[in-house]
mmCIF file of C-alpha atoms and ligand atoms in Angstrom:
data_model
loop_
_atom_site.group_PDB
_atom_site.id
_atom_site.type_symbol
_atom_site.label_atom_id
_atom_site.label_comp_id
_atom_site.label_asym_id
_atom_site.label_seq_id
_atom_site.Cartn_x
_atom_site.Cartn_y
_atom_site.Cartn_z
ATOM 1 C CA UNK A 487 -11.802 -15.198 -46.847
ATOM 2 C CA UNK A 488 -15.251 -16.645 -47.523
ATOM 3 C CA UNK A 489 -16.978 -15.974 -50.788
ATOM 4 C CA UNK A 490 -19.683 -13.387 -50.522
ATOM 5 C CA UNK A 491 -22.845 -14.105 -52.397
ATOM 6 C CA UNK A 492 -25.172 -11.316 -53.377
ATOM 7 C CA UNK A 493 -28.414 -11.586 -55.325
ATOM 8 C CA UNK A 494 -26.558 -11.081 -58.601
ATOM 9 C CA UNK A 495 -22.867 -11.721 -58.327
ATOM 10 C CA UNK A 496 -20.325 -13.919 -56.698
ATOM 11 C CA UNK A 497 -17.219 -11.929 -55.878
ATOM 12 C CA UNK A 498 -13.896 -13.698 -55.528
ATOM 13 C CA UNK A 499 -13.558 -11.634 -52.379
ATOM 14 C CA UNK A 500 -15.384 -8.937 -50.467
ATOM 15 C CA UNK A 501 -13.120 -6.283 -48.992
ATOM 16 C CA UNK A 502 -14.768 -4.075 -46.407
ATOM 17 C CA UNK A 503 -13.817 -0.443 -46.170
ATOM 18 C CA UNK A 504 -13.515 -0.827 -42.392
ATOM 19 C CA UNK A 505 -14.068 -3.905 -40.235
ATOM 20 C CA UNK A 506 -14.766 -3.146 -36.604
ATOM 21 C CA UNK A 507 -15.731 -6.712 -35.762
ATOM 22 C CA UNK A 508 -12.386 -8.040 -36.980
ATOM 23 C CA UNK A 509 -10.718 -5.388 -34.846
ATOM 24 C CA UNK A 510 -12.554 -6.404 -31.670
ATOM 25 C CA UNK A 511 -12.498 -10.187 -32.140
ATOM 26 C CA UNK A 512 -9.053 -10.804 -30.557
ATOM 27 C CA UNK A 513 -9.844 -8.565 -27.549
ATOM 28 C CA UNK A 514 -13.505 -9.440 -27.190
ATOM 29 C CA UNK A 515 -13.096 -11.111 -23.760
ATOM 30 C CA UNK A 516 -11.406 -8.041 -22.329
ATOM 31 C CA UNK A 517 -14.082 -5.746 -23.771
ATOM 32 C CA UNK A 518 -16.833 -7.920 -22.314
ATOM 33 C CA UNK A 519 -15.151 -7.856 -18.906
ATOM 34 C CA UNK A 520 -14.689 -4.090 -19.046
ATOM 35 C CA UNK A 521 -18.358 -3.530 -19.846
ATOM 36 C CA UNK A 522 -19.489 -6.012 -17.195
ATOM 37 C CA UNK A 523 -17.389 -4.240 -14.562
ATOM 38 C CA UNK A 524 -19.124 -0.943 -15.346
ATOM 39 C CA UNK A 525 -22.547 -2.607 -15.204
ATOM 40 C CA UNK A 526 -21.605 -4.075 -11.820
ATOM 41 C CA UNK A 527 -20.592 -0.659 -10.482
ATOM 42 C CA UNK A 528 -23.435 1.287 -12.066
ATOM 43 C CA UNK A 529 -21.394 4.469 -12.317
ATOM 44 C CA UNK A 530 -22.344 5.232 -15.904
ATOM 45 C CA UNK A 531 -21.214 8.819 -16.422
ATOM 46 C CA UNK A 532 -17.759 10.245 -15.642
ATOM 47 C CA UNK A 533 -16.930 7.121 -13.613
ATOM 48 C CA UNK A 534 -13.508 5.808 -12.583
ATOM 49 C CA UNK A 535 -12.750 4.427 -16.032
ATOM 50 C CA UNK A 536 -13.145 7.928 -17.460
ATOM 51 C CA UNK A 537 -10.556 9.330 -15.037
ATOM 52 C CA UNK A 538 -8.211 6.421 -15.697
ATOM 53 C CA UNK A 539 -8.627 6.640 -19.439
ATOM 54 C CA UNK A 540 -7.947 10.388 -19.293
ATOM 55 C CA UNK A 541 -4.662 9.711 -17.505
ATOM 56 C CA UNK A 542 -3.690 6.958 -19.923
ATOM 57 C CA UNK A 543 -4.569 8.955 -23.029
ATOM 58 C CA UNK A 544 -2.745 12.068 -21.786
ATOM 59 C CA UNK A 545 0.341 9.906 -21.156
ATOM 60 C CA UNK A 546 -0.040 8.373 -24.634
ATOM 61 C CA UNK A 547 -0.089 11.843 -26.238
ATOM 62 C CA UNK A 548 2.584 13.341 -23.994
ATOM 63 C CA UNK A 549 0.350 15.999 -22.430
ATOM 64 C CA UNK A 550 -0.331 16.760 -18.773
ATOM 65 C CA UNK A 551 -4.136 16.582 -18.958
ATOM 66 C CA UNK A 552 -6.970 14.974 -20.867
ATOM 67 C CA UNK A 553 -10.675 15.666 -20.474
ATOM 68 C CA UNK A 554 -13.144 13.095 -21.802
ATOM 69 C CA UNK A 555 -16.223 14.405 -23.596
ATOM 70 C CA UNK A 556 -19.106 13.054 -25.666
ATOM 71 C CA UNK A 557 -17.715 13.593 -29.193
ATOM 72 C CA UNK A 558 -14.840 14.958 -31.210
ATOM 73 C CA UNK A 559 -16.965 17.924 -32.207
ATOM 74 C CA UNK A 560 -17.618 18.777 -28.538
ATOM 75 C CA UNK A 561 -13.902 18.389 -27.779
ATOM 76 C CA UNK A 562 -13.018 21.031 -30.384
ATOM 77 C CA UNK A 563 -15.936 23.323 -29.583
ATOM 78 C CA UNK A 564 -15.321 23.341 -25.816
ATOM 79 C CA UNK A 565 -11.600 23.892 -26.376
ATOM 80 C CA UNK A 566 -12.306 27.057 -28.355
ATOM 81 C CA UNK A 567 -14.841 28.257 -25.767
ATOM 82 C CA UNK A 568 -12.436 27.521 -22.897
ATOM 83 C CA UNK A 569 -9.897 29.781 -24.623
ATOM 84 C CA UNK A 570 -12.451 32.597 -24.620
ATOM 85 C CA UNK A 571 -13.082 32.385 -28.358
ATOM 86 C CA UNK A 572 -16.578 33.412 -29.410
ATOM 87 C CA UNK A 573 -18.654 35.960 -31.329
ATOM 88 C CA UNK A 574 -16.574 38.467 -33.294
ATOM 89 C CA UNK A 575 -13.530 36.162 -33.396
ATOM 90 C CA UNK A 576 -12.068 34.339 -36.377
ATOM 91 C CA UNK A 577 -10.532 30.870 -36.441
ATOM 92 C CA UNK A 578 -8.438 29.690 -39.388
ATOM 93 C CA UNK A 579 -9.214 26.165 -40.625
ATOM 94 C CA UNK A 580 -8.458 24.206 -43.822
ATOM 95 C CA UNK A 581 -11.068 24.272 -46.613
ATOM 96 C CA UNK A 582 -10.803 20.486 -47.021
ATOM 97 C CA UNK A 583 -11.850 18.699 -43.827
ATOM 98 C CA UNK A 584 -14.796 17.007 -42.172
ATOM 99 C CA UNK A 585 -17.576 19.510 -41.509
ATOM 100 C CA UNK A 586 -17.133 19.152 -37.710
ATOM 101 C CA UNK A 587 -13.958 21.266 -37.867
ATOM 102 C CA UNK A 588 -16.009 24.218 -39.089
ATOM 103 C CA UNK A 589 -18.945 23.340 -36.833
ATOM 104 C CA UNK A 590 -16.737 23.571 -33.739
ATOM 105 C CA UNK A 591 -15.960 27.162 -34.709
ATOM 106 C CA UNK A 592 -19.507 28.207 -35.568
ATOM 107 C CA UNK A 593 -20.947 26.492 -32.455
ATOM 108 C CA UNK A 594 -18.466 28.492 -30.367
ATOM 109 C CA UNK A 595 -20.017 31.568 -32.008
ATOM 110 C CA UNK A 596 -16.892 32.458 -34.000
ATOM 111 C CA UNK A 597 -16.286 32.650 -37.734
ATOM 112 C CA UNK A 598 -14.306 30.007 -39.647
ATOM 113 C CA UNK A 599 -11.803 31.558 -42.055
ATOM 114 C CA UNK A 600 -10.781 29.016 -44.646
ATOM 115 C CA UNK A 601 -7.350 28.440 -46.132
ATOM 116 C CA UNK A 602 -6.576 26.137 -49.060
ATOM 117 C CA UNK A 603 -4.680 22.875 -48.627
ATOM 118 C CA UNK A 604 -1.358 21.672 -50.018
ATOM 119 C CA UNK A 605 -1.970 19.197 -52.864
ATOM 120 C CA UNK A 606 0.532 16.561 -51.706
ATOM 121 C CA UNK A 607 -0.333 16.366 -48.019
ATOM 122 C CA UNK A 608 -4.027 17.442 -48.055
ATOM 123 C CA UNK A 609 -3.212 19.542 -44.969
ATOM 124 C CA UNK A 610 -3.280 23.335 -44.474
ATOM 125 C CA UNK A 611 -1.046 25.108 -46.998
ATOM 126 C CA UNK A 612 1.163 26.897 -44.486
ATOM 127 C CA UNK A 613 2.298 29.416 -47.099
ATOM 128 C CA UNK A 614 -1.286 30.735 -47.309
ATOM 129 C CA UNK A 615 -2.074 31.127 -43.615
ATOM 130 C CA UNK A 616 -0.428 34.509 -43.042
ATOM 131 C CA UNK A 617 -2.661 36.343 -45.552
ATOM 132 C CA UNK A 618 -5.761 34.985 -43.798
ATOM 133 C CA UNK A 619 -4.781 36.517 -40.442
ATOM 134 C CA UNK A 620 -6.746 39.644 -39.494
ATOM 135 C CA UNK A 621 -7.009 41.652 -36.246
ATOM 136 C CA UNK A 622 -9.967 39.375 -35.351
ATOM 137 C CA UNK A 623 -8.059 36.113 -35.720
ATOM 138 C CA UNK A 624 -7.809 34.304 -32.392
ATOM 139 C CA UNK A 625 -6.815 30.769 -33.326
ATOM 140 C CA UNK A 626 -5.583 28.392 -35.995
ATOM 141 C CA UNK A 627 -7.120 24.929 -36.098
ATOM 142 C CA UNK A 628 -4.975 22.680 -38.298
ATOM 143 C CA UNK A 629 -6.377 19.235 -39.111
ATOM 144 C CA UNK A 630 -4.083 16.191 -39.274
ATOM 145 C CA UNK A 631 -6.125 14.940 -42.197
ATOM 146 C CA UNK A 632 -6.191 11.226 -43.050
ATOM 147 C CA UNK A 633 -3.760 10.647 -40.142
ATOM 148 C CA UNK A 634 -0.876 12.752 -41.480
ATOM 149 C CA UNK A 635 0.381 15.425 -39.089
ATOM 150 C CA UNK A 636 -0.010 18.986 -40.379
ATOM 151 C CA UNK A 637 3.224 20.952 -40.728
ATOM 152 C CA UNK A 638 3.085 22.294 -37.178
ATOM 153 C CA UNK A 639 6.456 24.053 -36.891
ATOM 154 C CA UNK A 640 5.640 26.986 -39.200
ATOM 155 C CA UNK A 641 2.084 27.061 -37.836
ATOM 156 C CA UNK A 642 3.330 27.427 -34.250
ATOM 157 C CA UNK A 643 5.828 30.096 -35.342
ATOM 158 C CA UNK A 644 3.057 32.112 -37.042
ATOM 159 C CA UNK A 645 0.810 31.677 -34.028
ATOM 160 C CA UNK A 646 3.500 32.914 -31.696
ATOM 161 C CA UNK A 647 4.207 35.941 -33.883
ATOM 162 C CA UNK A 648 0.506 36.886 -33.953
ATOM 163 C CA UNK A 649 -0.390 35.760 -30.420
ATOM 164 C CA UNK A 650 -2.817 33.066 -31.616
ATOM 165 C CA UNK A 651 -3.989 29.845 -29.995
ATOM 166 C CA UNK A 652 -3.401 26.628 -31.928
ATOM 167 C CA UNK A 653 -5.993 23.875 -31.474
ATOM 168 C CA UNK A 654 -5.154 20.643 -33.283
ATOM 169 C CA UNK A 655 -8.056 18.785 -34.870
ATOM 170 C CA UNK A 656 -6.507 15.379 -34.198
ATOM 171 C CA UNK A 657 -9.712 13.414 -34.821
ATOM 172 C CA UNK A 658 -7.987 11.339 -37.522
ATOM 173 C CA UNK A 659 -4.505 11.119 -36.043
ATOM 174 C CA UNK A 660 -4.353 9.171 -32.760
ATOM 175 C CA UNK A 661 -0.703 8.264 -32.302
ATOM 176 C CA UNK A 662 0.776 10.116 -35.283
ATOM 177 C CA UNK A 663 4.207 11.635 -34.664
ATOM 178 C CA UNK A 664 5.634 14.965 -35.856
ATOM 179 C CA UNK A 665 9.306 15.703 -35.172
ATOM 180 C CA UNK A 666 9.372 13.192 -32.351
ATOM 181 C CA UNK A 667 6.183 14.344 -30.621
ATOM 182 C CA UNK A 668 2.741 12.826 -30.735
ATOM 183 C CA UNK A 669 -0.192 14.714 -32.230
ATOM 184 C CA UNK A 670 -2.169 16.293 -29.428
ATOM 185 C CA UNK A 671 1.016 17.596 -27.800
ATOM 186 C CA UNK A 672 1.994 19.903 -30.689
ATOM 187 C CA UNK A 673 -0.380 22.865 -30.208
ATOM 188 C CA UNK A 674 -1.902 24.529 -27.152
ATOM 189 C CA UNK A 675 -4.657 21.930 -27.012
ATOM 190 C CA UNK A 676 -6.151 19.250 -29.253
ATOM 191 C CA UNK A 677 -9.456 17.512 -29.809
ATOM 192 C CA UNK A 678 -9.728 13.806 -30.630
ATOM 193 C CA UNK A 679 -12.793 11.870 -31.746
ATOM 194 C CA UNK A 680 -13.497 8.269 -30.755
ATOM 195 C CA UNK A 681 -16.152 7.756 -33.396
ATOM 196 C CA UNK A 682 -16.059 3.953 -33.870
ATOM 197 C CA UNK A 683 -14.203 3.973 -37.198
ATOM 198 C CA UNK A 684 -11.385 6.302 -36.063
ATOM 199 C CA UNK A 685 -7.942 4.785 -35.373
ATOM 200 C CA UNK A 686 -9.034 4.564 -31.739
ATOM 201 C CA UNK A 687 -12.803 4.201 -31.547
ATOM 202 C CA UNK A 688 -15.479 3.762 -28.909
ATOM 203 C CA UNK A 689 -18.579 1.600 -29.334
ATOM 204 C CA UNK A 690 -20.622 4.746 -29.729
ATOM 205 C CA UNK A 691 -19.769 8.445 -29.654
ATOM 206 C CA UNK A 692 -17.097 10.063 -27.519
ATOM 207 C CA UNK A 693 -14.083 12.344 -27.719
ATOM 208 C CA UNK A 694 -11.358 13.934 -25.626
ATOM 209 C CA UNK A 695 -9.385 17.140 -25.231
ATOM 210 C CA UNK A 696 -5.687 16.969 -24.421
ATOM 211 C CA UNK A 697 -3.620 19.924 -23.218
ATOM 212 C CA UNK A 698 -0.803 20.741 -20.838
ATOM 213 C CA UNK A 699 -2.555 23.938 -19.707
ATOM 214 C CA UNK A 700 -4.094 23.270 -16.273
ATOM 215 C CA UNK A 701 -6.436 26.260 -16.480
ATOM 216 C CA UNK A 702 -7.846 25.212 -19.848
ATOM 217 C CA UNK A 703 -8.273 21.596 -18.713
ATOM 218 C CA UNK A 704 -10.157 22.828 -15.637
ATOM 219 C CA UNK A 705 -12.463 25.039 -17.685
ATOM 220 C CA UNK A 706 -13.270 22.196 -20.070
ATOM 221 C CA UNK A 707 -13.977 19.880 -17.109
ATOM 222 C CA UNK A 708 -16.484 22.457 -15.884
ATOM 223 C CA UNK A 709 -17.936 23.208 -19.339
ATOM 224 C CA UNK A 710 -18.581 19.547 -20.148
ATOM 225 C CA UNK A 711 -20.535 19.084 -16.913
ATOM 226 C CA UNK A 712 -23.151 21.850 -16.825
ATOM 227 C CA UNK A 713 -20.579 24.590 -16.287
ATOM 228 C CA UNK A 714 -19.814 23.390 -12.759
ATOM 229 C CA UNK A 715 -16.461 23.817 -11.014
ATOM 230 C CA UNK A 716 -18.307 22.752 -7.885
ATOM 231 C CA UNK A 717 -21.579 20.887 -7.540
ATOM 232 C CA UNK A 718 -24.763 22.929 -8.024
ATOM 233 C CA UNK A 719 -22.909 26.107 -8.824
ATOM 234 C CA UNK A 720 -22.947 26.855 -12.571
ATOM 235 C CA UNK A 721 -20.258 29.401 -13.359
ATOM 236 C CA UNK A 722 -19.884 28.664 -17.058
ATOM 237 C CA UNK A 723 -22.324 27.857 -19.854
ATOM 238 C CA UNK A 724 -24.099 24.671 -18.733
ATOM 239 C CA UNK A 725 -23.293 22.253 -21.581
ATOM 240 C CA UNK A 726 -23.785 18.536 -21.244
ATOM 241 C CA UNK A 727 -20.789 17.000 -23.008
ATOM 242 C CA UNK A 728 -19.898 14.279 -20.511
ATOM 243 C CA UNK A 729 -18.174 11.012 -21.400
ATOM 244 C CA UNK A 730 -19.879 7.664 -20.729
ATOM 245 C CA UNK A 731 -18.023 5.300 -18.410
ATOM 246 C CA UNK A 732 -18.721 2.292 -20.649
ATOM 247 C CA UNK A 733 -17.040 4.040 -23.582
ATOM 248 C CA UNK A 734 -13.998 4.897 -21.465
ATOM 249 C CA UNK A 735 -13.768 1.304 -20.204
ATOM 250 C CA UNK A 736 -13.747 -0.042 -23.764
ATOM 251 C CA UNK A 737 -11.353 2.647 -24.961
ATOM 252 C CA UNK A 738 -8.905 1.629 -22.203
ATOM 253 C CA UNK A 739 -8.840 -1.901 -23.646
ATOM 254 C CA UNK A 740 -8.465 -0.700 -27.236
ATOM 255 C CA UNK A 741 -5.762 1.864 -26.360
ATOM 256 C CA UNK A 742 -3.444 -1.044 -25.489
ATOM 257 C CA UNK A 743 -3.724 -2.139 -29.146
ATOM 258 C CA UNK A 744 -3.384 1.255 -30.826
ATOM 259 C CA UNK A 745 0.350 1.217 -31.574
ATOM 260 C CA UNK A 746 0.101 -2.277 -33.052
ATOM 261 C CA UNK A 747 -2.907 -1.265 -35.135
ATOM 262 C CA UNK A 748 -1.173 1.873 -36.403
ATOM 263 C CA UNK A 749 1.903 -0.148 -37.377
ATOM 264 C CA UNK A 750 -0.344 -2.473 -39.390
ATOM 265 C CA UNK A 751 -1.987 0.518 -41.127
ATOM 266 C CA UNK A 752 1.465 1.827 -42.070
ATOM 267 C CA UNK A 753 2.437 -1.512 -43.564
ATOM 268 C CA UNK A 754 -0.812 -1.633 -45.532
ATOM 269 C CA UNK A 755 -0.166 1.868 -46.924
ATOM 270 C CA UNK A 756 3.312 0.859 -48.056
ATOM 271 C CA UNK A 757 1.963 -2.252 -49.728
ATOM 272 C CA UNK A 758 -0.766 -0.286 -51.541
ATOM 273 C CA UNK A 759 1.806 2.228 -52.744
ATOM 274 C CA UNK A 760 4.094 -0.551 -53.996
ATOM 275 C CA UNK A 761 1.269 -2.346 -55.813
ATOM 276 C CA UNK A 762 -0.077 0.857 -57.423
ATOM 277 C CA UNK A 763 3.317 2.363 -58.269
ATOM 278 C CA UNK A 764 3.702 3.369 -61.897
ATOM 279 C CA UNK A 765 -0.047 3.728 -62.441
ATOM 280 C CA UNK A 766 -1.670 7.052 -63.266
ATOM 281 C CA UNK A 767 -3.335 7.441 -59.854
ATOM 282 C CA UNK A 768 -1.823 9.979 -57.505
ATOM 283 C CA UNK A 769 -0.617 8.007 -54.491
ATOM 284 C CA UNK A 770 -0.371 9.361 -50.964
ATOM 285 C CA UNK A 771 3.088 10.277 -49.704
ATOM 286 C CA UNK A 772 4.788 7.599 -47.656
ATOM 287 C CA UNK A 773 7.368 9.876 -46.146
ATOM 288 C CA UNK A 774 7.536 8.381 -42.685
ATOM 289 C CA UNK A 775 10.895 8.625 -41.039
ATOM 290 C CA UNK A 776 12.006 7.923 -37.538
ATOM 291 C CA UNK A 777 10.732 11.212 -36.208
ATOM 292 C CA UNK A 778 7.516 11.806 -38.179
ATOM 293 C CA UNK A 779 4.928 9.135 -38.917
ATOM 294 C CA UNK A 780 1.412 9.262 -40.296
ATOM 295 C CA UNK A 781 -1.129 6.800 -38.890
ATOM 296 C CA UNK A 782 -3.199 6.254 -42.048
ATOM 297 C CA UNK A 783 -6.696 6.789 -40.746
ATOM 298 C CA UNK A 784 -7.527 6.750 -44.444
ATOM 299 C CA UNK A 785 -5.579 5.641 -47.495
ATOM 300 C CA UNK A 786 -6.557 8.168 -50.157
ATOM 301 C CA UNK A 787 -5.654 8.103 -53.828
ATOM 302 C CA UNK A 788 -6.529 10.705 -56.448
ATOM 303 C CA UNK A 789 -7.845 9.792 -59.838
ATOM 304 C CA UNK A 790 -9.561 11.801 -62.570
ATOM 305 C CA UNK A 791 -12.328 9.252 -63.208
ATOM 306 C CA UNK A 792 -13.022 8.821 -59.513
ATOM 307 C CA UNK A 793 -16.727 8.042 -59.648
ATOM 308 C CA UNK A 794 -16.339 5.509 -62.462
ATOM 309 C CA UNK A 795 -13.501 3.778 -60.613
ATOM 310 C CA UNK A 796 -15.538 3.728 -57.432
ATOM 311 C CA UNK A 797 -18.456 2.048 -59.202
ATOM 312 C CA UNK A 798 -16.066 -0.441 -60.836
ATOM 313 C CA UNK A 799 -14.540 -1.360 -57.469
ATOM 314 C CA UNK A 800 -17.988 -1.748 -55.986
ATOM 315 C CA UNK A 801 -18.777 -4.250 -58.765
ATOM 316 C CA UNK A 802 -15.739 -6.183 -57.566
ATOM 317 C CA UNK A 803 -16.938 -6.295 -53.968
ATOM 318 C CA UNK A 804 -14.547 -3.560 -52.783
ATOM 319 C CA UNK A 805 -15.801 -0.929 -50.355
ATOM 320 C CA UNK A 806 -14.510 2.626 -50.799
ATOM 321 C CA UNK A 807 -15.284 6.073 -49.411
ATOM 322 C CA UNK A 808 -15.006 9.726 -50.416
ATOM 323 C CA UNK A 809 -13.485 12.017 -47.818
ATOM 324 C CA UNK A 810 -14.930 14.471 -48.649
ATOM 325 C CA UNK A 811 -17.095 15.114 -51.697
ATOM 326 C CA UNK A 812 -17.577 18.839 -50.952
ATOM 327 C CA UNK A 813 -15.171 21.346 -49.420
ATOM 328 C CA UNK A 814 -16.438 23.262 -46.401
ATOM 329 C CA UNK A 815 -17.183 26.495 -48.300
ATOM 330 C CA UNK A 816 -19.465 24.706 -50.775
ATOM 331 C CA UNK A 817 -21.509 22.932 -48.098
ATOM 332 C CA UNK A 818 -25.044 24.339 -48.128
ATOM 333 C CA UNK A 819 -24.967 25.068 -44.399
ATOM 334 C CA UNK A 820 -21.889 27.294 -44.813
ATOM 335 C CA UNK A 821 -23.132 29.318 -47.790
ATOM 336 C CA UNK A 822 -23.591 32.153 -45.323
ATOM 337 C CA UNK A 823 -19.818 32.442 -44.915
ATOM 338 C CA UNK A 824 -19.873 34.113 -48.319
ATOM 339 C CA UNK A 825 -17.288 32.037 -50.169
ATOM 340 C CA UNK A 826 -17.685 31.019 -53.812
ATOM 341 C CA UNK A 827 -16.705 28.131 -56.040
ATOM 342 C CA UNK A 828 -13.145 28.815 -57.190
ATOM 343 C CA UNK A 829 -12.019 30.349 -53.891
ATOM 344 C CA UNK A 830 -10.004 27.270 -52.847
ATOM 345 C CA UNK A 831 -8.974 25.555 -56.065
ATOM 346 C CA UNK A 832 -6.786 22.823 -54.579
ATOM 347 C CA UNK A 833 -9.446 21.726 -52.108
ATOM 348 C CA UNK A 834 -12.092 21.835 -54.834
ATOM 349 C CA UNK A 835 -10.040 19.683 -57.210
ATOM 350 C CA UNK A 836 -9.274 17.194 -54.442
ATOM 351 C CA UNK A 837 -12.911 16.784 -53.493
ATOM 352 C CA UNK A 838 -13.620 15.746 -57.099
ATOM 353 C CA UNK A 839 -10.755 13.251 -57.267
ATOM 354 C CA UNK A 840 -10.126 11.707 -53.853
ATOM 355 C CA UNK A 841 -11.004 8.068 -53.258
ATOM 356 C CA UNK A 842 -10.414 6.251 -49.976
ATOM 357 C CA UNK A 843 -9.517 2.574 -50.368
ATOM 358 C CA UNK A 844 -10.193 -0.093 -47.711
ATOM 359 C CA UNK A 845 -8.006 0.649 -44.695
ATOM 360 C CA UNK A 846 -8.127 -0.957 -41.274
ATOM 361 C CA UNK A 847 -5.576 -2.813 -39.179
ATOM 362 C CA UNK A 848 -6.854 -6.295 -39.960
ATOM 363 C CA UNK A 849 -6.667 -6.147 -43.759
ATOM 364 C CA UNK A 850 -4.655 -9.046 -45.146
ATOM 365 C CA UNK A 851 -1.961 -8.913 -47.821
ATOM 366 C CA UNK A 852 -4.276 -11.007 -49.967
ATOM 367 C CA UNK A 853 -7.080 -8.452 -49.630
ATOM 368 C CA UNK A 854 -4.818 -5.503 -50.487
ATOM 369 C CA UNK A 855 -3.490 -7.343 -53.521
ATOM 370 C CA UNK A 856 -7.063 -8.093 -54.539
ATOM 371 C CA UNK A 857 -8.009 -4.377 -54.280
ATOM 372 C CA UNK A 858 -5.052 -3.344 -56.427
ATOM 373 C CA UNK A 859 -6.061 -5.746 -59.234
ATOM 374 C CA UNK A 860 -9.233 -4.033 -60.503
ATOM 375 C CA UNK A 861 -7.679 -0.590 -60.010
ATOM 376 C CA UNK A 862 -4.873 -1.524 -62.396
ATOM 377 C CA UNK A 863 -7.247 -3.140 -64.888
ATOM 378 C CA UNK A 864 -9.598 -0.128 -64.759
ATOM 379 C CA UNK A 865 -6.709 2.232 -65.529
ATOM 380 C CA UNK A 866 -5.467 -0.011 -68.370
ATOM 381 C CA UNK A 867 -8.826 -0.051 -70.189
HETATM 382 C C1 PLP B 913 -14.461 12.622 -36.939
HETATM 383 C C2 PLP B 913 -13.979 14.003 -37.058
HETATM 384 C C3 PLP B 913 -14.415 15.049 -36.211
HETATM 385 C C4 PLP B 913 -15.592 14.943 -35.284
HETATM 386 O O1 PLP B 913 -15.656 13.879 -34.464
HETATM 387 P P1 PLP B 913 -17.075 13.351 -33.912
HETATM 388 O O2 PLP B 913 -16.629 12.466 -32.794
HETATM 389 O O3 PLP B 913 -17.742 12.640 -35.025
HETATM 390 O O4 PLP B 913 -17.837 14.530 -33.425
HETATM 391 C C5 PLP B 913 -13.807 16.275 -36.317
HETATM 392 N N1 PLP B 913 -12.845 16.507 -37.221
HETATM 393 C C6 PLP B 913 -12.416 15.565 -38.067
HETATM 394 C C7 PLP B 913 -11.329 15.896 -39.034
HETATM 395 C C8 PLP B 913 -12.976 14.284 -38.035
HETATM 396 O O5 PLP B 913 -12.561 13.352 -38.895
#
């Protein structure tokens, strides 16, 4: 690793939070060829690569259908709309997630009903879902946060008992496995994001819905393309949420690497946990077994003096992130939902303490060891 020189300091090492160029370097020729082939054909929207990628991604997830769209947010929003969810309906989501989870619900015209998270997994606290169900509840949208599958078995049981749809927000969990099945195949439908920094990322925005329900897949195909089941006849709301062919072509190349990349992320998480064991930071669970595996979109520790540690790591050339600094109910835009500080204590405490360390497939052992050093010295002050 080359030394990085800034105006003030020379770091022994610079460790990026993510490194998309390192990820693409070994497959650059294939990406270039894929893009060139699309330029040659000139079929830029919903072209052949989109159809082929949909088939490949559905097969990867273990679902019958996939429908490519323009973002993860659109994937979730159109999935709710395709299920007939809208004004007057409630959708249960975790209080600690990226804002797009809630936005998908509000953009469908429905109301997000928040539930606190479990402190060890950062996912929906399944023991608190039942009390949030009302006669207006139509769906539960669990998030596989940080790449760890939500506890889907009790969620599906509750949904069945109350006749609810389950839409997985799988935007951070491409390839994660829960009881032998891939995320995306666990609920009635799922939305994935291909934002560049996700485990599988485009070179721009895009997303996809996966489902084994032919009717829902067909409705989303129509919704994404101006509400058309047939050309020039607009039966449904005329959204434009189409997927670009160039993104699909590049995603097809990167999908061939995804399992290898996820395996590397898992190894990095184990190494971090080993290096930080015995310290006072709360480490993420590494509870992978043969039939359930997280894919470590983010490696998130919890520490009381989070902001001071973050600044200290920055001084050492180490990039970090906070996912997320505010829970959904305290975001200004969602004030109107009527929640207050104190309503979701676990989520609120987590947002003050979580710190995401560098995590991407091409981290080296040397880099991870370097990151652990200043964390240990900070805690030993
Ligand atoms: C990234 C993300 C989304 C939204 O995806 P976009 O492609 O950015 O619209 C939704 N939910 C979660 C949990 C995410 O991390």
